[in-house]
Amino acid sequence: MDAELLLAHVLGIPRARLLTLDEVDDDAASRFEVLLGQRADRVPLQHLTGHAPFRFLELAVGPGVFVPRPETELLVGWALEQLSGVAEPLVVDLGSGSGAIALSIASEHPGARVIAVERDTGAIEWTRHNARARAEAGDTPVEVVAGDMTDPRLLAELDGGVDLVVSNPPYVPDGARVPREVADHDPPLALWGGPDGLDVVRGLVGTAARLLRQEGSLGIEHADQQGGAVPAVVRASGGWTDVRDHPDLAGRPRFTTARRL
Ligand SMILES: C[S@@+](CC[C@H](N)C(=O)[O-])C[C@H]1O[C@@H](n2cnc3c(N)ncnc32)[C@H](O)[C@@H]1O
């Protein structure tokens, strides 16, 4: 699959067109071979093509930014359900990276005011780049804010006024074994979450509690081993109702949601 996608990328054609391809010229063949070698050396496919599909968008990605994963599309689906019937909701995406969550919400719920928060100075260049591209394509512009999601003063002017806080935070426990594509190419700040993986989650729950209006919604992605721990962190912080966990398409625990009391 990856080889087909790389060949299609080199030729600038959709993958399905490979079926009817008669010939590949020498120049394309040698560029293809270089890319195959890099992929075999575990460079992520999306870094080689320069983009990642996410829901209805194609996002620019490369060194310095987390490659958005298909699992996160489910969290966005849940988020959009919470917004249905709210014409102009205020939404905050904490740890935006490529902007996958924020930009999808802005694209699929055009009335929303969406704020994307990112702390990593390298990653936020990709957030800004993708936000600009989507605004130029006609989507509602997303506001990109440099900040730390655990900062007790982050977006303080919005306290108690936000309808939805959504986050795919770093949640991998320090020292866990991850594939080379992840260890060598996803930025460390996007991955590691302290001894149990939940250091940033604990901080963001406090930020969400402060930002959300009464009955506002919170959605947090987590690792498949954290389907008990993340709901427990939310419950322990107090002031939440409807705390529940949701599986992904493979049936593994994937994200926790809650409503502000
Ligand atoms: C797992 S990535 C998710 C990126 C994107 N939301 C997605 O779903 O593809 C986590 C992101 O959170 C950012 N991040 C980590 N700690 C942060 C913090 N304390 N405040 C703000 N952003 C943070 C990382 O730089 C990274 O871009």
Coordinates of C-alpha atoms and ligand atoms in Angstrom, one line a residue:
M1 CA 0.0 0.0 0.0
D2 CA 2.7 2.5 1.0
A3 CA 4.7 1.6 -2.2
E4 CA 1.6 2.3 -4.3
L5 CA 0.9 5.6 -2.6
L6 CA 4.6 6.7 -3.0
L7 CA 4.5 5.8 -6.8
A8 CA 1.2 7.6 -7.2
H9 CA 2.8 10.6 -5.3
V10 CA 5.9 10.6 -7.6
L11 CA 3.7 10.5 -10.7
G12 CA 1.1 13.0 -9.4
I13 CA -1.8 10.7 -10.0
P14 CA -4.4 9.0 -7.8
R15 CA -3.5 5.6 -6.6
A16 CA -6.3 3.9 -8.5
R17 CA -4.7 5.2 -11.8
L18 CA -1.7 2.9 -11.2
L19 CA -3.9 0.0 -12.5
T20 CA -3.9 1.5 -16.0
L21 CA -0.3 2.7 -16.0
D22 CA 1.8 1.4 -18.9
E23 CA 5.2 2.8 -18.1
V24 CA 7.2 4.8 -15.5
D25 CA 10.0 6.9 -17.0
D26 CA 13.6 6.7 -15.6
D27 CA 13.4 9.9 -13.7
A28 CA 10.2 8.9 -11.9
A29 CA 11.5 5.4 -11.2
S30 CA 14.7 6.8 -9.5
R31 CA 12.7 9.2 -7.4
F32 CA 10.4 6.4 -6.4
E33 CA 13.4 4.2 -5.5
V34 CA 14.8 6.9 -3.2
L35 CA 11.4 7.3 -1.4
L36 CA 11.0 3.5 -1.1
G37 CA 14.4 3.4 0.6
Q38 CA 13.4 6.1 3.0
R39 CA 10.1 4.4 3.8
A40 CA 12.0 1.1 4.4
D41 CA 14.1 3.1 6.8
R42 CA 10.9 3.9 8.7
V43 CA 10.4 7.5 7.6
P44 CA 6.6 8.0 7.9
L45 CA 4.7 7.8 4.6
Q46 CA 3.1 11.2 5.4
H47 CA 6.5 12.9 5.8
L48 CA 7.5 11.6 2.3
T49 CA 4.4 12.7 0.6
G50 CA 4.1 15.9 2.7
H51 CA 0.5 15.5 3.6
A52 CA -1.9 13.5 5.7
P53 CA -5.6 12.9 5.1
F54 CA -7.9 13.6 8.0
R55 CA -11.7 13.4 7.7
F56 CA -12.4 15.7 4.7
L57 CA -9.1 17.5 4.8
E58 CA -5.6 17.0 3.4
L59 CA -3.2 18.6 6.0
A60 CA 0.4 19.5 5.3
V61 CA 2.8 17.6 7.7
G62 CA 6.5 17.0 8.0
P63 CA 9.4 17.0 10.5
G64 CA 8.4 18.9 13.7
V65 CA 4.7 18.0 13.8
F66 CA 2.6 15.0 14.9
V67 CA 1.1 13.1 12.0
P68 CA -2.7 13.0 12.6
R69 CA -4.1 9.5 13.1
P70 CA -7.4 8.0 11.9
E71 CA -8.5 7.2 15.5
T72 CA -8.7 10.9 16.2
E73 CA -11.4 11.3 13.5
L74 CA -13.8 9.6 15.9
L75 CA -13.2 12.2 18.6
V76 CA -14.0 14.9 16.0
G77 CA -17.2 13.0 15.1
W78 CA -18.3 13.0 18.7
A79 CA -17.3 16.7 19.0
L80 CA -19.4 17.7 16.0
E81 CA -22.4 15.8 17.5
Q82 CA -22.1 18.0 20.7
L83 CA -22.3 21.1 18.5
S84 CA -25.3 20.1 16.5
G85 CA -28.1 22.6 17.1
V86 CA -25.6 25.3 18.4
A87 CA -25.3 27.8 15.6
E88 CA -22.2 29.7 16.8
P89 CA -20.4 27.6 19.4
L90 CA -17.0 28.5 20.9
V91 CA -14.6 25.6 20.7
V92 CA -11.0 25.2 22.0
D93 CA -8.6 22.5 20.7
L94 CA -5.8 22.0 23.2
G95 CA -2.5 20.8 21.6
S96 CA -3.5 21.4 18.0
G97 CA -0.4 20.1 16.1
S98 CA -1.3 20.0 12.4
G99 CA -4.6 21.5 13.3
A100 CA -6.4 18.3 12.4
I101 CA -9.1 18.6 15.1
A102 CA -9.6 22.4 15.1
L103 CA -9.6 22.7 11.3
S104 CA -12.0 19.8 10.8
I105 CA -14.5 21.3 13.3
A106 CA -14.2 24.7 11.6
S107 CA -14.7 23.1 8.2
E108 CA -17.7 20.8 9.2
H109 CA -19.4 23.3 11.5
P110 CA -18.8 26.7 9.7
G111 CA -20.6 28.7 12.4
A112 CA -18.1 27.7 15.1
R113 CA -15.4 30.0 16.5
V114 CA -12.5 27.7 16.9
I115 CA -9.3 28.4 18.9
A116 CA -6.3 26.1 18.4
V117 CA -3.7 26.1 21.2
E118 CA -0.2 24.8 20.6
R119 CA 2.9 25.0 22.8
D120 CA 5.6 23.6 20.6
T121 CA 7.3 26.4 18.6
G122 CA 8.1 24.1 15.7
A123 CA 4.6 22.4 15.6
I124 CA 2.8 25.8 15.7
E125 CA 4.3 26.8 12.4
W126 CA 2.4 23.8 10.9
T127 CA -0.8 24.8 12.7
R128 CA -0.5 28.3 11.3
H129 CA 0.3 27.0 7.8
N130 CA -2.7 24.7 7.7
A131 CA -5.0 27.2 9.2
R132 CA -4.0 29.8 6.5
A133 CA -4.5 27.2 3.8
R134 CA -8.0 26.2 5.0
A135 CA -9.0 29.9 5.4
E136 CA -7.9 30.5 1.9
A137 CA -9.9 27.5 0.8
G138 CA -13.0 29.3 2.2
D139 CA -13.4 27.6 5.7
T140 CA -14.1 29.8 8.7
P141 CA -10.7 31.0 9.9
V142 CA -9.3 29.3 13.1
E143 CA -7.5 31.4 15.6
V144 CA -4.1 29.9 16.5
V145 CA -2.7 30.7 20.0
A146 CA 0.7 29.9 21.3
G147 CA 0.2 28.6 24.8
D148 CA 0.5 25.8 27.4
M149 CA -2.7 23.9 27.9
T150 CA -1.8 23.4 31.6
D151 CA -1.3 27.1 32.2
P152 CA -3.9 28.3 34.8
R153 CA -4.1 31.7 32.9
L154 CA -4.5 30.3 29.4
L155 CA -7.3 32.1 27.5
A156 CA -8.6 33.5 30.9
E157 CA -10.7 36.0 29.0
L158 CA -12.9 33.0 27.9
D159 CA -13.5 31.5 31.4
G160 CA -16.9 30.0 31.7
G161 CA -17.9 30.8 28.1
V162 CA -16.6 27.9 26.0
D163 CA -19.0 25.3 24.6
L164 CA -16.5 22.5 23.9
V165 CA -13.0 21.7 24.8
V166 CA -11.3 18.9 22.8
S167 CA -7.8 17.5 23.0
N168 CA -5.6 14.8 21.8
P169 CA -2.8 15.5 24.3
P170 CA 0.6 13.7 24.7
Y171 CA -0.3 10.5 26.6
V172 CA 2.4 7.9 26.1
P173 CA 4.0 6.8 29.4
D174 CA 7.7 7.8 29.5
G175 CA 9.9 4.9 28.4
A176 CA 7.1 3.0 26.6
R177 CA 8.2 1.2 23.4
V178 CA 6.9 2.8 20.3
P179 CA 7.6 2.1 16.6
R180 CA 10.6 3.8 14.9
E181 CA 8.2 6.0 12.8
V182 CA 6.9 7.4 16.1
A183 CA 10.1 7.5 18.2
D184 CA 12.3 9.0 15.5
H185 CA 9.8 11.3 13.7
D186 CA 6.9 12.5 15.9
P187 CA 8.0 15.4 18.1
P188 CA 8.8 14.4 21.7
L189 CA 6.4 17.0 23.1
A190 CA 3.5 15.3 21.2
L191 CA 4.2 11.9 22.7
W192 CA 5.5 11.7 26.2
G193 CA 3.1 12.3 29.2
G194 CA 5.2 11.5 32.2
P195 CA 5.5 8.3 34.3
D196 CA 1.9 7.1 33.7
G197 CA 1.3 9.2 30.5
L198 CA -1.2 11.4 32.3
D199 CA 0.8 14.5 33.4
V200 CA -0.6 16.8 30.7
V201 CA -4.1 15.2 30.9
R202 CA -4.3 16.2 34.6
G203 CA -3.4 19.8 33.7
L204 CA -5.7 20.1 30.8
V205 CA -8.7 18.9 32.8
G206 CA -8.2 21.9 35.1
T207 CA -8.0 24.2 32.2
A208 CA -11.2 22.7 30.6
A209 CA -13.1 23.0 33.9
R210 CA -12.2 26.7 34.0
L211 CA -13.0 27.5 30.4
L212 CA -16.2 25.5 29.9
R213 CA -19.7 27.0 30.5
Q214 CA -22.2 25.0 32.5
E215 CA -23.1 21.9 30.5
G216 CA -20.2 22.5 28.2
S217 CA -18.5 19.3 26.9
L218 CA -15.0 17.9 27.2
G219 CA -13.4 15.2 25.0
I220 CA -9.9 13.8 25.5
E221 CA -8.2 11.1 23.4
H222 CA -6.0 8.6 25.3
A223 CA -4.1 5.4 24.9
D224 CA -6.0 2.1 24.8
Q225 CA -4.6 1.2 28.3
Q226 CA -6.0 4.4 29.8
G227 CA -9.8 3.8 29.4
G228 CA -10.1 3.5 33.2
A229 CA -7.4 6.0 34.2
V230 CA -8.5 9.1 32.2
P231 CA -12.2 8.9 33.4
A232 CA -10.8 8.5 36.9
V233 CA -8.7 11.7 36.5
V234 CA -11.8 13.6 35.3
R235 CA -14.0 12.3 38.1
A236 CA -11.4 13.0 40.7
S237 CA -11.1 16.7 39.6
G238 CA -14.8 17.2 40.5
G239 CA -17.6 19.3 38.9
W240 CA -18.3 16.9 36.0
T241 CA -21.2 14.7 35.0
D242 CA -21.8 12.1 32.3
V243 CA -18.1 11.0 32.5
R244 CA -17.8 8.1 30.0
D245 CA -15.3 6.4 27.8
H246 CA -15.7 5.5 24.1
P247 CA -14.1 2.7 22.0
D248 CA -12.5 3.1 18.6
L249 CA -13.5 1.1 15.5
A250 CA -11.4 -1.8 16.7
G251 CA -13.3 -1.8 20.1
R252 CA -10.3 -0.4 22.1
P253 CA -10.9 2.3 24.7
R254 CA -10.0 5.6 22.8
F255 CA -11.5 8.8 24.3
T256 CA -13.1 10.1 27.4
T257 CA -15.9 12.6 27.5
A258 CA -17.7 14.6 30.2
R259 CA -20.1 17.5 30.7
R260 CA -19.4 20.4 33.1
L261 CA -21.8 20.6 36.0
Ligands
LIG1 C1 -0.6 13.9 20.2 S1 -0.3 15.5 19.5 C2 -2.0 15.8 18.7 C3 -1.9 16.8 17.6 C4 -3.3 17.0 16.9 N1 -4.3 17.6 17.8 C5 -3.8 15.7 16.4 O1 -4.7 15.1 17.0 O2 -3.2 15.2 15.4 C6 -0.3 16.5 20.9 C7 0.0 18.0 20.6 O3 -0.1 18.7 21.8 C8 1.1 19.6 21.9 N2 1.3 19.8 23.3 C9 2.0 19.0 24.2 N3 2.0 19.6 25.4 C10 1.3 20.7 25.3 C11 1.0 21.7 26.3 N4 1.3 21.6 27.6 N5 0.3 22.8 25.9 C12 -0.1 22.9 24.5 N6 0.2 22.0 23.6 C13 0.9 20.9 24.0 C14 2.2 18.9 21.1 O4 3.2 19.8 20.7 C15 1.4 18.2 20.0 O5 1.3 19.1 18.9

